[in-house]
Amino acid sequence: MQDWQQETRAGNKSERTAGRQKIVQRKVKLPANRLEEPDASLENLPKIEGMVVGLFPGGALVRAEGQEVLCGIAKTFRAAEGTAALAVGDLATVALTRTEHASAQGEDKDRADGMILRRHARRSALVRPRPRSAKRTDKYATDAVEKVIVANMDLLLIVTSTVQPRMRHAMIDRFLIVAERGELQPVLVVNKIDLAAPDPDELEGFIELGLTIIPCSAVSGQGLEPLLAVLAGKSSVLSGASGVGKSTLINALIPGAGAATRPIRMRDQRGRHTTAATVVYELPGQEGQAPGIIVDTPGVRELGINLRAAELPWYFPEIEEFAPACKFNDCTHTHEPGCAVQFAVEEGQIQARRFESYLRILETLEE
């Protein structure tokens, strides 16, 4: 009989799974001094408020009062119905279960120093649906499950590039919708101007929307000072297609950040994923300005939007402006006679590129 079978029958659990032999990820341990009635005892412990800066199975890393606390999740923790339990950027109340760290010699890095009791209400969230190709717990489910990438940010920095890879207008339009839905202020950061100057015609539609646009180069340093001025005192999240230089921008803004970077694939000008997890960085304070934080997220090549088709015009202000003049109240602006939106496009009152983007997104949405 194999050793692991003997150990199991004797009551000793092995860390190898049946079938394939692979390491089982250890869960965060609770402190030895935790009482048998945890829910009551946790409320009597000292508490701190902090921000979630990292997530792992069974717990989170919370930054509070100048330190990072390894936390488990209290059994009484309940997230609001229909929302993700925890995300980077969440503000949480933590009960300190161990106020003094173990000595370096006997330190147990897997042991929790606190327990998350509750999460504060979110004031904003960067959210995207999980890809429909992803595995589901319910194989009969049809609704896309939304994933909160980061919470409680002020700004959504939509990073694009002039070339390598080229600017993807459709993706920018999608991020603008995501920003409005998540109550984030969008800022368009046009990187790599050292390789090519931004094309005014490409930016015209975004300028007409009143979008803040900052051309810059993470390599040469051009435009970084205006960008830092916008970021000062704010909580910001970087987003955009892979390969546009988000991690390089982090390294340029924050000396010593050490964000990993990789060149794009030259054969198809597409980006490679370099950021494997959401990472929180502290921005250096500018003279006379408060410091801020910036969150780097994994790059995305496609961004889904969890909307109904009838809701889409609300996120295109130029279409919403002309829609009331359409002949039919439920006009989709695609084929109906007497459509004021289509007429406005023909007359140049609505930019053709933006209308084409509306049509492409509409095709992906359910009725």
mmCIF file of C-alpha atoms in Angstrom:
data_model
loop_
_atom_site.group_PDB
_atom_site.id
_atom_site.type_symbol
_atom_site.label_atom_id
_atom_site.label_comp_id
_atom_site.label_asym_id
_atom_site.label_seq_id
_atom_site.Cartn_x
_atom_site.Cartn_y
_atom_site.Cartn_z
ATOM 1 C CA MET A 1 0.000 0.000 0.000
ATOM 2 C CA GLN A 2 1.289 3.487 -0.844
ATOM 3 C CA ASP A 3 2.531 5.701 1.965
ATOM 4 C CA TRP A 4 -0.137 8.356 1.397
ATOM 5 C CA GLN A 5 -2.909 5.754 1.648
ATOM 6 C CA GLN A 6 -1.493 4.513 4.948
ATOM 7 C CA GLU A 7 -1.311 8.081 6.255
ATOM 8 C CA THR A 8 -4.905 8.794 5.253
ATOM 9 C CA ARG A 9 -6.286 5.684 6.914
ATOM 10 C CA ALA A 10 -4.304 6.531 10.035
ATOM 11 C CA GLY A 11 -5.978 9.970 10.095
ATOM 12 C CA ASN A 12 -2.990 11.988 8.830
ATOM 13 C CA LYS A 13 -3.996 14.212 5.896
ATOM 14 C CA SER A 14 -1.541 14.518 3.059
ATOM 15 C CA GLU A 15 -0.997 17.736 1.147
ATOM 16 C CA ARG A 16 -1.157 15.816 -2.128
ATOM 17 C CA THR A 17 -4.467 15.452 -3.912
ATOM 18 C CA ALA A 18 -5.802 12.106 -5.092
ATOM 19 C CA GLY A 19 -4.965 11.315 -8.718
ATOM 20 C CA ARG A 20 -2.513 13.971 -9.754
ATOM 21 C CA GLN A 21 0.150 14.884 -7.250
ATOM 22 C CA LYS A 22 0.273 18.641 -6.844
ATOM 23 C CA ILE A 23 0.786 21.086 -4.035
ATOM 24 C CA VAL A 24 -2.392 22.242 -2.311
ATOM 25 C CA GLN A 25 -2.403 25.997 -1.655
ATOM 26 C CA ARG A 26 -2.349 26.600 2.083
ATOM 27 C CA LYS A 27 -5.082 28.744 3.541
ATOM 28 C CA VAL A 28 -4.430 31.602 5.935
ATOM 29 C CA LYS A 29 -4.226 30.355 9.516
ATOM 30 C CA LEU A 30 -6.201 31.913 12.323
ATOM 31 C CA PRO A 31 -4.219 33.010 15.351
ATOM 32 C CA ALA A 32 -3.912 30.422 18.108
ATOM 33 C CA ASN A 33 -5.505 32.798 20.614
ATOM 34 C CA ARG A 34 -8.771 33.060 18.694
ATOM 35 C CA LEU A 35 -11.673 32.102 20.969
ATOM 36 C CA GLU A 36 -14.176 29.325 20.327
ATOM 37 C CA GLU A 37 -16.980 31.859 19.778
ATOM 38 C CA PRO A 38 -15.241 33.971 17.109
ATOM 39 C CA ASP A 39 -18.119 36.222 16.075
ATOM 40 C CA ALA A 40 -18.529 37.633 19.573
ATOM 41 C CA SER A 41 -14.827 37.823 20.353
ATOM 42 C CA LEU A 42 -13.867 39.716 17.188
ATOM 43 C CA GLU A 43 -16.112 42.671 18.018
ATOM 44 C CA ASN A 44 -14.205 43.148 21.292
ATOM 45 C CA LEU A 45 -10.807 43.321 19.611
ATOM 46 C CA PRO A 46 -9.092 46.592 18.576
ATOM 47 C CA LYS A 47 -10.125 47.706 15.098
ATOM 48 C CA ILE A 48 -8.608 49.684 12.249
ATOM 49 C CA GLU A 49 -9.919 50.979 8.934
ATOM 50 C CA GLY A 50 -7.882 50.279 5.836
ATOM 51 C CA MET A 51 -7.841 49.718 2.090
ATOM 52 C CA VAL A 52 -7.644 46.308 0.451
ATOM 53 C CA VAL A 53 -4.457 46.209 -1.648
ATOM 54 C CA GLY A 54 -4.280 42.512 -2.447
ATOM 55 C CA LEU A 55 -6.486 39.421 -2.584
ATOM 56 C CA PHE A 56 -5.776 35.714 -2.213
ATOM 57 C CA PRO A 57 -7.926 32.624 -1.508
ATOM 58 C CA GLY A 58 -9.522 33.025 1.893
ATOM 59 C CA GLY A 59 -8.218 36.469 2.727
ATOM 60 C CA ALA A 60 -6.844 39.866 1.772
ATOM 61 C CA LEU A 61 -3.958 42.239 2.391
ATOM 62 C CA VAL A 62 -5.156 45.504 3.955
ATOM 63 C CA ARG A 63 -3.072 48.689 4.090
ATOM 64 C CA ALA A 64 -3.831 50.712 7.222
ATOM 65 C CA GLU A 65 -1.962 53.176 9.426
ATOM 66 C CA GLY A 66 1.272 52.792 7.493
ATOM 67 C CA GLN A 67 1.356 49.001 7.615
ATOM 68 C CA GLU A 68 0.025 46.074 5.618
ATOM 69 C CA VAL A 69 -2.063 43.583 7.584
ATOM 70 C CA LEU A 70 -2.597 39.991 6.455
ATOM 71 C CA CYS A 71 -6.280 39.307 7.028
ATOM 72 C CA GLY A 72 -8.697 36.413 7.035
ATOM 73 C CA ILE A 73 -12.433 36.879 6.491
ATOM 74 C CA ALA A 74 -14.778 36.785 9.490
ATOM 75 C CA LYS A 75 -17.630 34.279 9.316
ATOM 76 C CA THR A 76 -20.051 37.133 9.915
ATOM 77 C CA PHE A 77 -18.793 39.053 6.852
ATOM 78 C CA ARG A 78 -21.605 39.667 4.368
ATOM 79 C CA ALA A 79 -21.358 41.586 1.114
ATOM 80 C CA ALA A 80 -24.372 43.474 -0.213
ATOM 81 C CA GLU A 81 -26.562 41.334 -2.449
ATOM 82 C CA GLY A 82 -25.502 41.346 -6.088
ATOM 83 C CA THR A 83 -22.011 42.739 -5.451
ATOM 84 C CA ALA A 84 -18.574 41.166 -5.321
ATOM 85 C CA ALA A 85 -17.408 40.425 -1.788
ATOM 86 C CA LEU A 86 -14.041 42.186 -1.899
ATOM 87 C CA ALA A 87 -11.948 44.009 -4.488
ATOM 88 C CA VAL A 88 -8.718 45.969 -4.458
ATOM 89 C CA GLY A 89 -9.546 49.505 -3.337
ATOM 90 C CA ASP A 90 -12.327 48.484 -0.953
ATOM 91 C CA LEU A 91 -12.353 50.165 2.446
ATOM 92 C CA ALA A 92 -12.747 47.620 5.219
ATOM 93 C CA THR A 93 -13.012 47.374 8.988
ATOM 94 C CA VAL A 94 -10.409 44.979 10.406
ATOM 95 C CA ALA A 95 -10.306 43.412 13.866
ATOM 96 C CA LEU A 96 -6.674 43.020 14.930
ATOM 97 C CA THR A 97 -6.209 39.488 16.183
ATOM 98 C CA ARG A 98 -2.480 39.913 16.760
ATOM 99 C CA THR A 99 -1.090 43.332 17.593
ATOM 100 C CA GLU A 100 2.574 42.304 17.768
ATOM 101 C CA HIS A 101 4.250 40.523 14.879
ATOM 102 C CA ALA A 102 6.056 37.293 15.562
ATOM 103 C CA SER A 103 9.817 37.405 15.856
ATOM 104 C CA ALA A 104 11.773 37.028 12.623
ATOM 105 C CA GLN A 105 13.006 33.624 13.727
ATOM 106 C CA GLY A 106 9.598 32.125 14.443
ATOM 107 C CA GLU A 107 7.474 34.246 12.126
ATOM 108 C CA ASP A 108 4.667 32.377 10.385
ATOM 109 C CA LYS A 109 3.991 34.220 7.126
ATOM 110 C CA ASP A 110 0.701 32.371 6.614
ATOM 111 C CA ARG A 111 -0.809 33.512 9.908
ATOM 112 C CA ALA A 112 -3.420 36.270 9.803
ATOM 113 C CA ASP A 113 -2.871 39.420 11.842
ATOM 114 C CA GLY A 114 -6.486 40.534 11.437
ATOM 115 C CA MET A 115 -9.974 39.561 10.365
ATOM 116 C CA ILE A 116 -12.104 41.594 7.948
ATOM 117 C CA LEU A 117 -15.451 42.273 9.643
ATOM 118 C CA ARG A 118 -17.183 44.427 7.070
ATOM 119 C CA ARG A 119 -16.732 46.321 3.822
ATOM 120 C CA HIS A 120 -17.779 49.943 3.418
ATOM 121 C CA ALA A 121 -20.150 50.969 0.623
ATOM 122 C CA ARG A 122 -18.363 51.592 -2.679
ATOM 123 C CA ARG A 123 -18.495 55.045 -4.203
ATOM 124 C CA SER A 124 -17.189 53.851 -7.579
ATOM 125 C CA ALA A 125 -16.110 50.639 -9.274
ATOM 126 C CA LEU A 126 -14.324 49.501 -12.411
ATOM 127 C CA VAL A 127 -16.425 46.532 -13.459
ATOM 128 C CA ARG A 128 -16.444 44.200 -16.425
ATOM 129 C CA PRO A 129 -18.384 41.031 -17.203
ATOM 130 C CA ARG A 130 -16.502 37.774 -17.047
ATOM 131 C CA PRO A 131 -15.943 36.370 -20.548
ATOM 132 C CA ARG A 132 -18.794 34.126 -21.656
ATOM 133 C CA SER A 133 -16.211 31.450 -22.457
ATOM 134 C CA ALA A 134 -15.151 31.294 -18.797
ATOM 135 C CA LYS A 135 -16.109 28.283 -16.686
ATOM 136 C CA ARG A 136 -19.355 28.660 -14.774
ATOM 137 C CA THR A 137 -20.444 27.101 -11.522
ATOM 138 C CA ASP A 138 -23.910 26.737 -13.047
ATOM 139 C CA LYS A 139 -23.649 25.331 -16.568
ATOM 140 C CA TYR A 140 -27.221 26.451 -17.336
ATOM 141 C CA ALA A 141 -26.635 30.085 -16.370
ATOM 142 C CA THR A 142 -26.811 32.580 -19.241
ATOM 143 C CA ASP A 143 -26.216 35.944 -17.553
ATOM 144 C CA ALA A 144 -22.697 37.321 -17.599
ATOM 145 C CA VAL A 145 -21.180 37.513 -14.122
ATOM 146 C CA GLU A 146 -19.626 40.912 -13.425
ATOM 147 C CA LYS A 147 -16.172 41.174 -11.926
ATOM 148 C CA VAL A 148 -15.107 44.200 -9.878
ATOM 149 C CA ILE A 149 -11.525 44.922 -10.895
ATOM 150 C CA VAL A 150 -10.968 47.814 -8.486
ATOM 151 C CA ALA A 151 -13.198 49.957 -6.250
ATOM 152 C CA ASN A 152 -13.328 53.501 -4.857
ATOM 153 C CA MET A 153 -11.193 55.195 -7.505
ATOM 154 C CA ASP A 154 -11.628 58.809 -8.635
ATOM 155 C CA LEU A 155 -10.119 58.585 -12.116
ATOM 156 C CA LEU A 156 -10.071 55.962 -14.850
ATOM 157 C CA LEU A 157 -6.923 56.497 -16.901
ATOM 158 C CA ILE A 158 -7.642 55.058 -20.352
ATOM 159 C CA VAL A 159 -4.146 54.509 -21.684
ATOM 160 C CA THR A 160 -3.721 54.222 -25.440
ATOM 161 C CA SER A 161 -0.786 54.704 -27.793
ATOM 162 C CA THR A 162 -0.190 56.453 -31.070
ATOM 163 C CA VAL A 163 1.532 53.414 -32.620
ATOM 164 C CA GLN A 164 2.788 49.971 -31.546
ATOM 165 C CA PRO A 165 -0.063 49.176 -31.024
ATOM 166 C CA ARG A 166 -2.229 51.633 -32.898
ATOM 167 C CA MET A 167 -5.014 53.530 -31.181
ATOM 168 C CA ARG A 168 -8.177 51.424 -30.822
ATOM 169 C CA HIS A 169 -11.108 53.833 -30.858
ATOM 170 C CA ALA A 170 -13.714 51.153 -30.235
ATOM 171 C CA MET A 171 -11.980 50.078 -27.025
ATOM 172 C CA ILE A 172 -11.753 53.681 -25.836
ATOM 173 C CA ASP A 173 -15.484 54.099 -26.463
ATOM 174 C CA ARG A 174 -16.151 50.992 -24.387
ATOM 175 C CA PHE A 175 -13.986 52.267 -21.527
ATOM 176 C CA LEU A 176 -15.910 55.559 -21.583
ATOM 177 C CA ILE A 177 -19.117 53.585 -21.038
ATOM 178 C CA VAL A 178 -17.502 51.554 -18.249
ATOM 179 C CA ALA A 179 -16.288 54.785 -16.586
ATOM 180 C CA GLU A 180 -19.738 56.359 -16.633
ATOM 181 C CA ARG A 181 -21.405 53.202 -15.328
ATOM 182 C CA GLY A 182 -18.835 52.949 -12.537
ATOM 183 C CA GLU A 183 -19.012 56.685 -11.632
ATOM 184 C CA LEU A 184 -15.376 57.254 -12.553
ATOM 185 C CA GLN A 185 -13.980 60.354 -14.267
ATOM 186 C CA PRO A 186 -12.265 59.240 -17.499
ATOM 187 C CA VAL A 187 -8.925 60.652 -18.601
ATOM 188 C CA LEU A 188 -7.434 59.667 -21.972
ATOM 189 C CA VAL A 189 -3.657 59.199 -21.721
ATOM 190 C CA VAL A 190 -2.067 59.004 -25.192
ATOM 191 C CA ASN A 191 1.318 57.327 -24.664
ATOM 192 C CA LYS A 192 4.315 56.810 -26.981
ATOM 193 C CA ILE A 193 4.307 60.292 -28.527
ATOM 194 C CA ASP A 194 8.079 59.866 -28.822
ATOM 195 C CA LEU A 195 7.348 57.372 -31.632
ATOM 196 C CA ALA A 196 4.610 59.363 -33.363
ATOM 197 C CA ALA A 197 2.659 62.522 -32.651
ATOM 198 C CA PRO A 198 -1.066 62.101 -31.909
ATOM 199 C CA ASP A 199 -3.268 62.490 -34.983
ATOM 200 C CA PRO A 200 -5.673 65.436 -34.346
ATOM 201 C CA ASP A 201 -8.316 63.800 -36.543
ATOM 202 C CA GLU A 202 -8.236 60.668 -34.380
ATOM 203 C CA LEU A 203 -8.746 62.709 -31.224
ATOM 204 C CA GLU A 204 -11.377 65.090 -32.626
ATOM 205 C CA GLY A 205 -14.374 63.066 -31.492
ATOM 206 C CA PHE A 206 -13.021 62.709 -27.953
ATOM 207 C CA ILE A 207 -12.250 66.433 -27.777
ATOM 208 C CA GLU A 208 -15.854 67.185 -28.761
ATOM 209 C CA LEU A 209 -17.002 65.042 -25.838
ATOM 210 C CA GLY A 210 -15.029 67.258 -23.459
ATOM 211 C CA LEU A 211 -12.744 64.379 -22.474
ATOM 212 C CA THR A 212 -9.483 65.301 -20.729
ATOM 213 C CA ILE A 213 -6.633 64.190 -23.033
ATOM 214 C CA ILE A 214 -2.976 64.060 -21.968
ATOM 215 C CA PRO A 215 -0.374 63.177 -24.632
ATOM 216 C CA CYS A 216 2.809 61.834 -23.063
ATOM 217 C CA SER A 217 5.790 59.536 -23.407
ATOM 218 C CA ALA A 218 6.833 57.186 -20.631
ATOM 219 C CA VAL A 219 10.219 56.857 -22.383
ATOM 220 C CA SER A 220 11.162 60.500 -23.028
ATOM 221 C CA GLY A 221 9.234 62.007 -20.107
ATOM 222 C CA GLN A 222 7.191 64.366 -22.269
ATOM 223 C CA GLY A 223 3.822 65.201 -20.762
ATOM 224 C CA LEU A 224 4.469 63.478 -17.432
ATOM 225 C CA GLU A 225 4.303 66.677 -15.360
ATOM 226 C CA PRO A 226 0.765 67.563 -16.553
ATOM 227 C CA LEU A 227 -0.242 63.960 -15.904
ATOM 228 C CA LEU A 228 1.155 64.040 -12.362
ATOM 229 C CA ALA A 229 -0.741 67.281 -11.732
ATOM 230 C CA VAL A 230 -4.019 65.562 -12.706
ATOM 231 C CA LEU A 231 -3.216 62.548 -10.508
ATOM 232 C CA ALA A 232 -2.214 64.552 -7.412
ATOM 233 C CA GLY A 233 -4.418 63.769 -4.432
ATOM 234 C CA LYS A 234 -6.535 61.342 -6.460
ATOM 235 C CA SER A 235 -7.052 57.600 -6.487
ATOM 236 C CA SER A 236 -6.580 56.480 -10.074
ATOM 237 C CA VAL A 237 -6.712 53.209 -11.963
ATOM 238 C CA LEU A 238 -4.831 52.475 -15.170
ATOM 239 C CA SER A 239 -6.618 50.561 -17.865
ATOM 240 C CA GLY A 240 -6.279 49.942 -21.566
ATOM 241 C CA ALA A 241 -5.182 47.384 -24.109
ATOM 242 C CA SER A 242 -2.096 45.269 -23.533
ATOM 243 C CA GLY A 243 1.076 46.781 -24.948
ATOM 244 C CA VAL A 244 0.146 50.465 -24.697
ATOM 245 C CA GLY A 245 2.781 50.990 -22.004
ATOM 246 C CA LYS A 246 0.861 51.069 -18.723
ATOM 247 C CA SER A 247 3.606 49.391 -16.691
ATOM 248 C CA THR A 248 6.281 51.536 -18.367
ATOM 249 C CA LEU A 249 4.221 54.585 -17.436
ATOM 250 C CA ILE A 250 4.097 53.403 -13.817
ATOM 251 C CA ASN A 251 7.897 53.107 -13.753
ATOM 252 C CA ALA A 252 8.247 56.598 -15.212
ATOM 253 C CA LEU A 253 5.851 58.181 -12.715
ATOM 254 C CA ILE A 254 7.098 56.274 -9.661
ATOM 255 C CA PRO A 255 10.881 55.800 -9.451
ATOM 256 C CA GLY A 256 11.726 52.358 -8.121
ATOM 257 C CA ALA A 257 8.268 50.908 -8.785
ATOM 258 C CA GLY A 258 9.785 48.015 -10.740
ATOM 259 C CA ALA A 259 6.636 47.179 -12.722
ATOM 260 C CA ALA A 260 7.391 44.386 -15.199
ATOM 261 C CA THR A 261 7.395 45.358 -18.885
ATOM 262 C CA ARG A 262 7.576 43.412 -22.143
ATOM 263 C CA PRO A 263 7.819 44.480 -25.785
ATOM 264 C CA ILE A 264 4.803 44.097 -28.042
ATOM 265 C CA ARG A 265 4.604 41.323 -30.628
ATOM 266 C CA MET A 266 5.888 42.965 -33.778
ATOM 267 C CA ARG A 267 4.208 40.467 -36.126
ATOM 268 C CA ASP A 268 0.715 41.687 -35.269
ATOM 269 C CA GLN A 269 1.337 44.838 -33.184
ATOM 270 C CA ARG A 270 -0.594 43.323 -30.269
ATOM 271 C CA GLY A 271 0.348 43.667 -26.638
ATOM 272 C CA ARG A 272 1.506 40.944 -24.303
ATOM 273 C CA HIS A 273 0.073 40.669 -20.804
ATOM 274 C CA THR A 274 2.711 41.688 -18.252
ATOM 275 C CA THR A 275 0.670 42.696 -15.187
ATOM 276 C CA ALA A 276 -0.667 39.427 -13.767
ATOM 277 C CA ALA A 277 -2.490 40.985 -10.811
ATOM 278 C CA THR A 278 -3.884 44.325 -9.676
ATOM 279 C CA VAL A 279 -1.116 46.314 -7.934
ATOM 280 C CA VAL A 280 -1.422 49.489 -5.834
ATOM 281 C CA TYR A 281 1.334 52.142 -5.990
ATOM 282 C CA GLU A 282 1.765 55.357 -4.010
ATOM 283 C CA LEU A 283 2.540 58.392 -6.141
ATOM 284 C CA PRO A 284 5.313 60.725 -5.007
ATOM 285 C CA GLY A 285 3.879 63.946 -3.602
ATOM 286 C CA GLN A 286 4.383 67.044 -5.719
ATOM 287 C CA GLU A 287 5.381 70.373 -4.186
ATOM 288 C CA GLY A 288 2.282 71.966 -2.708
ATOM 289 C CA GLN A 289 0.100 69.027 -3.752
ATOM 290 C CA ALA A 290 -1.226 66.019 -1.884
ATOM 291 C CA PRO A 291 0.090 62.575 -2.911
ATOM 292 C CA GLY A 292 -2.201 60.058 -4.549
ATOM 293 C CA ILE A 293 -2.347 56.390 -5.428
ATOM 294 C CA ILE A 294 -2.415 54.651 -8.777
ATOM 295 C CA VAL A 295 -3.575 51.099 -9.434
ATOM 296 C CA ASP A 296 -2.189 49.010 -12.284
ATOM 297 C CA THR A 297 -4.503 46.334 -13.677
ATOM 298 C CA PRO A 298 -3.930 43.397 -16.005
ATOM 299 C CA GLY A 299 -4.193 44.479 -19.647
ATOM 300 C CA VAL A 300 -7.280 43.528 -21.575
ATOM 301 C CA ARG A 301 -7.602 42.959 -25.311
ATOM 302 C CA GLU A 302 -11.408 42.822 -25.282
ATOM 303 C CA LEU A 303 -13.788 44.586 -22.928
ATOM 304 C CA GLY A 304 -17.316 43.288 -22.517
ATOM 305 C CA ILE A 305 -20.193 45.525 -21.474
ATOM 306 C CA ASN A 306 -23.149 44.219 -19.519
ATOM 307 C CA LEU A 307 -25.899 46.418 -20.992
ATOM 308 C CA ARG A 308 -29.278 46.079 -22.635
ATOM 309 C CA ALA A 309 -29.482 47.390 -26.200
ATOM 310 C CA ALA A 310 -32.058 50.027 -25.223
ATOM 311 C CA GLU A 311 -29.615 51.492 -22.669
ATOM 312 C CA LEU A 312 -26.707 52.008 -25.060
ATOM 313 C CA PRO A 313 -27.776 55.423 -26.484
ATOM 314 C CA TRP A 314 -27.586 56.871 -22.960
ATOM 315 C CA TYR A 315 -23.800 56.426 -23.097
ATOM 316 C CA PHE A 316 -23.392 58.256 -26.418
ATOM 317 C CA PRO A 317 -24.296 61.890 -25.593
ATOM 318 C CA GLU A 318 -24.296 62.986 -29.229
ATOM 319 C CA ILE A 319 -26.827 60.253 -30.100
ATOM 320 C CA GLU A 320 -28.947 60.997 -27.044
ATOM 321 C CA GLU A 321 -29.110 64.641 -28.148
ATOM 322 C CA PHE A 322 -30.836 63.834 -31.451
ATOM 323 C CA ALA A 323 -32.815 60.719 -30.403
ATOM 324 C CA PRO A 324 -35.928 62.620 -29.151
ATOM 325 C CA ALA A 325 -36.524 63.848 -32.734
ATOM 326 C CA CYS A 326 -36.740 60.283 -34.127
ATOM 327 C CA LYS A 327 -40.108 59.201 -35.589
ATOM 328 C CA PHE A 328 -40.334 56.160 -33.301
ATOM 329 C CA ASN A 329 -39.810 56.278 -29.529
ATOM 330 C CA ASP A 330 -38.082 52.881 -29.575
ATOM 331 C CA CYS A 331 -35.830 53.743 -32.511
ATOM 332 C CA THR A 332 -32.570 51.761 -32.500
ATOM 333 C CA HIS A 333 -31.012 54.233 -35.009
ATOM 334 C CA THR A 334 -30.037 51.400 -37.318
ATOM 335 C CA HIS A 335 -32.688 51.094 -40.043
ATOM 336 C CA GLU A 336 -35.872 52.887 -39.002
ATOM 337 C CA PRO A 337 -37.413 55.561 -41.302
ATOM 338 C CA GLY A 338 -37.479 59.067 -39.887
ATOM 339 C CA CYS A 339 -34.412 58.481 -37.685
ATOM 340 C CA ALA A 340 -33.006 61.843 -36.635
ATOM 341 C CA VAL A 341 -29.741 60.230 -35.512
ATOM 342 C CA GLN A 342 -28.995 58.721 -38.918
ATOM 343 C CA PHE A 343 -29.819 62.079 -40.528
ATOM 344 C CA ALA A 344 -27.431 63.849 -38.128
ATOM 345 C CA VAL A 345 -24.666 61.406 -39.100
ATOM 346 C CA GLU A 346 -25.270 62.098 -42.798
ATOM 347 C CA GLU A 347 -25.113 65.844 -42.124
ATOM 348 C CA GLY A 348 -21.871 65.534 -40.148
ATOM 349 C CA GLN A 349 -23.475 66.601 -36.869
ATOM 350 C CA ILE A 350 -22.527 63.237 -35.346
ATOM 351 C CA GLN A 351 -19.078 61.879 -36.080
ATOM 352 C CA ALA A 352 -19.328 58.841 -38.376
ATOM 353 C CA ARG A 353 -16.635 56.964 -36.442
ATOM 354 C CA ARG A 354 -18.534 57.281 -33.179
ATOM 355 C CA PHE A 355 -21.763 56.151 -34.825
ATOM 356 C CA GLU A 356 -19.977 53.114 -36.275
ATOM 357 C CA SER A 357 -18.691 52.317 -32.786
ATOM 358 C CA TYR A 358 -22.254 52.548 -31.465
ATOM 359 C CA LEU A 359 -23.426 50.090 -34.130
ATOM 360 C CA ARG A 360 -20.617 47.612 -33.395
ATOM 361 C CA ILE A 361 -21.332 47.647 -29.667
ATOM 362 C CA LEU A 362 -25.072 47.362 -30.299
ATOM 363 C CA GLU A 363 -24.518 44.133 -32.230
ATOM 364 C CA THR A 364 -22.969 42.527 -29.129
ATOM 365 C CA LEU A 365 -25.832 43.416 -26.764
ATOM 366 C CA GLU A 366 -29.045 41.584 -25.972
ATOM 367 C CA GLU A 367 -32.451 43.131 -26.596
#
